[in-house]
Coordinates of C-alpha atoms in Angstrom, one line a residue:
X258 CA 104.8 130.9 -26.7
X259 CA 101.5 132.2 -27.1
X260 CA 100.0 131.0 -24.4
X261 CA 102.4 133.1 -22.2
X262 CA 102.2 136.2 -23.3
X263 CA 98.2 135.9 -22.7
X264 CA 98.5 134.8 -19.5
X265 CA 100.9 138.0 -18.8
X266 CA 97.8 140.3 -20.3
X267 CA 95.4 138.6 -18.2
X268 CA 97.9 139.1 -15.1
X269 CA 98.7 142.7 -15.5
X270 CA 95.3 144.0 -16.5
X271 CA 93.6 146.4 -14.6
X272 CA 89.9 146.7 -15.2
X273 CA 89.7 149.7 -13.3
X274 CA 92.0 151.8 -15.2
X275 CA 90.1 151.5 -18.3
X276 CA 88.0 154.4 -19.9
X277 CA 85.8 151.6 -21.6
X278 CA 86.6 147.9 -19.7
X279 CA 84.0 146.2 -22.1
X280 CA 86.0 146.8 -25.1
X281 CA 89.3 146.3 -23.6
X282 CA 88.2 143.0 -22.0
X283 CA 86.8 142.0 -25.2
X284 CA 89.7 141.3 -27.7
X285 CA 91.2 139.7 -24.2
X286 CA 88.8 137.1 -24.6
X287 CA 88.8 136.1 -27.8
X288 CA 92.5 135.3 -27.8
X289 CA 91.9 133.2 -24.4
X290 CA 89.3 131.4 -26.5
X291 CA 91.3 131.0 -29.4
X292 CA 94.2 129.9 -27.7
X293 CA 91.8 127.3 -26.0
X294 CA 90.6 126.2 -29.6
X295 CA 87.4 127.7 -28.9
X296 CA 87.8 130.3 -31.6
X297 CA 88.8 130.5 -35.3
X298 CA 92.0 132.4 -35.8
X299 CA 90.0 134.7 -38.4
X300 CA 87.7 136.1 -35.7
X301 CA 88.0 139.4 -34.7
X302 CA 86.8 142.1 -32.3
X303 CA 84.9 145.0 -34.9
X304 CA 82.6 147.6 -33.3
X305 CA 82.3 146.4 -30.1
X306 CA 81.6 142.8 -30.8
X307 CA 82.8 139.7 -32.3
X308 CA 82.9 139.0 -36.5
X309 CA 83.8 136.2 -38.1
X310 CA 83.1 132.5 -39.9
X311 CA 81.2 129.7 -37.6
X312 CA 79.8 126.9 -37.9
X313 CA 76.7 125.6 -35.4
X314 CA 74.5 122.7 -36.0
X315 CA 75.8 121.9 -39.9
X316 CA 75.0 125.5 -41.0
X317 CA 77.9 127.6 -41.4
X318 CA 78.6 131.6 -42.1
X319 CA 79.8 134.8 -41.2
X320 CA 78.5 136.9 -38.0
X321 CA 78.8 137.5 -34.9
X322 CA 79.7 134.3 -32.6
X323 CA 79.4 134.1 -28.7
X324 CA 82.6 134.2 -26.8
X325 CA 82.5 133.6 -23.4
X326 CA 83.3 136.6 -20.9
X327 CA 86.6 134.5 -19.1
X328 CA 88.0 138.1 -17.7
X329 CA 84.6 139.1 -15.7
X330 CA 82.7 136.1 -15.1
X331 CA 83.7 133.5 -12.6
X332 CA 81.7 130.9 -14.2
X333 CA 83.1 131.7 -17.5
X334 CA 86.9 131.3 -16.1
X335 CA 85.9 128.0 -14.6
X336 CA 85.6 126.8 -17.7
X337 CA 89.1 127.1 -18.4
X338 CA 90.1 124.8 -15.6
X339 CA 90.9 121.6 -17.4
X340 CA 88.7 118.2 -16.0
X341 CA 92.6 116.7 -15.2
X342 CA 93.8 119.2 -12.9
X343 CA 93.3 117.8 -9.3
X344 CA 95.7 117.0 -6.9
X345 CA 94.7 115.5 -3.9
X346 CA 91.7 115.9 -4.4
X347 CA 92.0 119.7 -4.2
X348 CA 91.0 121.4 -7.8
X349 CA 91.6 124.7 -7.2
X350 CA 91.8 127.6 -4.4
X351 CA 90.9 131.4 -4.9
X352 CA 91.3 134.7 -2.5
X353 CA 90.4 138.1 -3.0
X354 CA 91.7 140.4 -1.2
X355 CA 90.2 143.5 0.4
X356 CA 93.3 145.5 1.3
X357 CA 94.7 147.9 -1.7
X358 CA 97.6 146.2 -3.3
X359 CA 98.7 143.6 -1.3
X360 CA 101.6 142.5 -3.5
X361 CA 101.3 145.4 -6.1
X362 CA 98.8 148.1 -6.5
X363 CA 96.2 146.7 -9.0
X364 CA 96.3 142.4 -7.6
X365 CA 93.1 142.1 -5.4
X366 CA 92.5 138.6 -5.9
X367 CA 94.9 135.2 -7.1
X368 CA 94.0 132.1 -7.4
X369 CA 95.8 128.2 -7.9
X370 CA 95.1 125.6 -9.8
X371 CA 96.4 122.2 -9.0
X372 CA 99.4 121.7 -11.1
X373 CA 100.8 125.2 -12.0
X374 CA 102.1 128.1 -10.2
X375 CA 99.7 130.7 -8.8
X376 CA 98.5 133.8 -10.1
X377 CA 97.3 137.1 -9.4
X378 CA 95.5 139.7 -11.0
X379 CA 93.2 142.4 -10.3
X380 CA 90.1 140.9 -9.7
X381 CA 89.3 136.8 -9.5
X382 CA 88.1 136.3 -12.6
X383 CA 91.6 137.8 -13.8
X384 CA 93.5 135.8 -11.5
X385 CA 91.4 132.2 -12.0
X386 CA 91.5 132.9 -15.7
X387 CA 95.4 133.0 -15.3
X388 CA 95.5 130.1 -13.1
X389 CA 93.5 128.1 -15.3
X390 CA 96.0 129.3 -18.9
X391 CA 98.8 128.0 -16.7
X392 CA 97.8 125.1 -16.3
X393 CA 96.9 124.7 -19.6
X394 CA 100.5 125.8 -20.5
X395 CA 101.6 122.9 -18.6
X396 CA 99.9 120.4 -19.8
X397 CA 100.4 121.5 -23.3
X398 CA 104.6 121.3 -22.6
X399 CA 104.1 118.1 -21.0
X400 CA 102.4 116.7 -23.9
X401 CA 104.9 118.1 -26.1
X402 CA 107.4 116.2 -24.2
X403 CA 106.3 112.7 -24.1
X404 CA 105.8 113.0 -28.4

């Protein structure tokens, strides 16, 4: 499953053992937006920023579309956080921690999300972006199952 093997990425990368994060984060991105349905499967990450066909406003063509940051922006990851996951009223919780490696030398932060397992990742954003795709995941194979 796609999904999956995205969340994995998200999971095990490490921002800070990156020559040039920006570029690495970026392809990262765009599959968590196309996964999401935010992004055409034709677009693509060329010369440090994103190509491909759009459509906006009933104008269409080729250039370079906005993806959102997911892997360094909290805001951004919220967005992933689908409206229906709540459970008891709690949404979601997220840590960081301040310690080096608490569970394995590059997680500094996880986070949950009502109705999937927790992540962890290197830094929030990571780890709520991971939260958010399992989730996701979930309701995806519970959908597949009632059809």
């Amino acid at each position: 499953m796609r999904i999956a093997s995205i969340i994995e990425r998200v999971e095990a990368y490490d921002p800070r053992q990156s020559l040039d994060n920006r570029a690495d984060e970026m392809p990262l991105d765009l599959e968590i937006a196309k996964v999401i349905g935010l992004a055409s499967e034709d677009w693509q990450v060329a010369r440090g920023s994103v190509t491909g066909y759009f459509s906006g406003d009933g104008v269409g063509g080729f250039g370079n579309p906005t993806v959102p940051r997911y892997t360094r922006s909290l805001d951004a990851a919220m967005t992933l956080v689908p409206d229906n996951a709540d459970a008891a009223g709690e949404r979601l919780r997220l840590e960081a921690y301040n310690s080096h490696g608490v569970l394995a030398p590059h997680v500094r932060a996880s986070a949950w999300v009502a109705g999937a397992p927790r992540a962890y990742a290197a830094t929030p954003a990571l780890a709520l972006c991971a939260a958010a795709l399992r989730v996701r995941a979930a309701l995806q194979n519970r959908e597949a199952g009632d059809e």
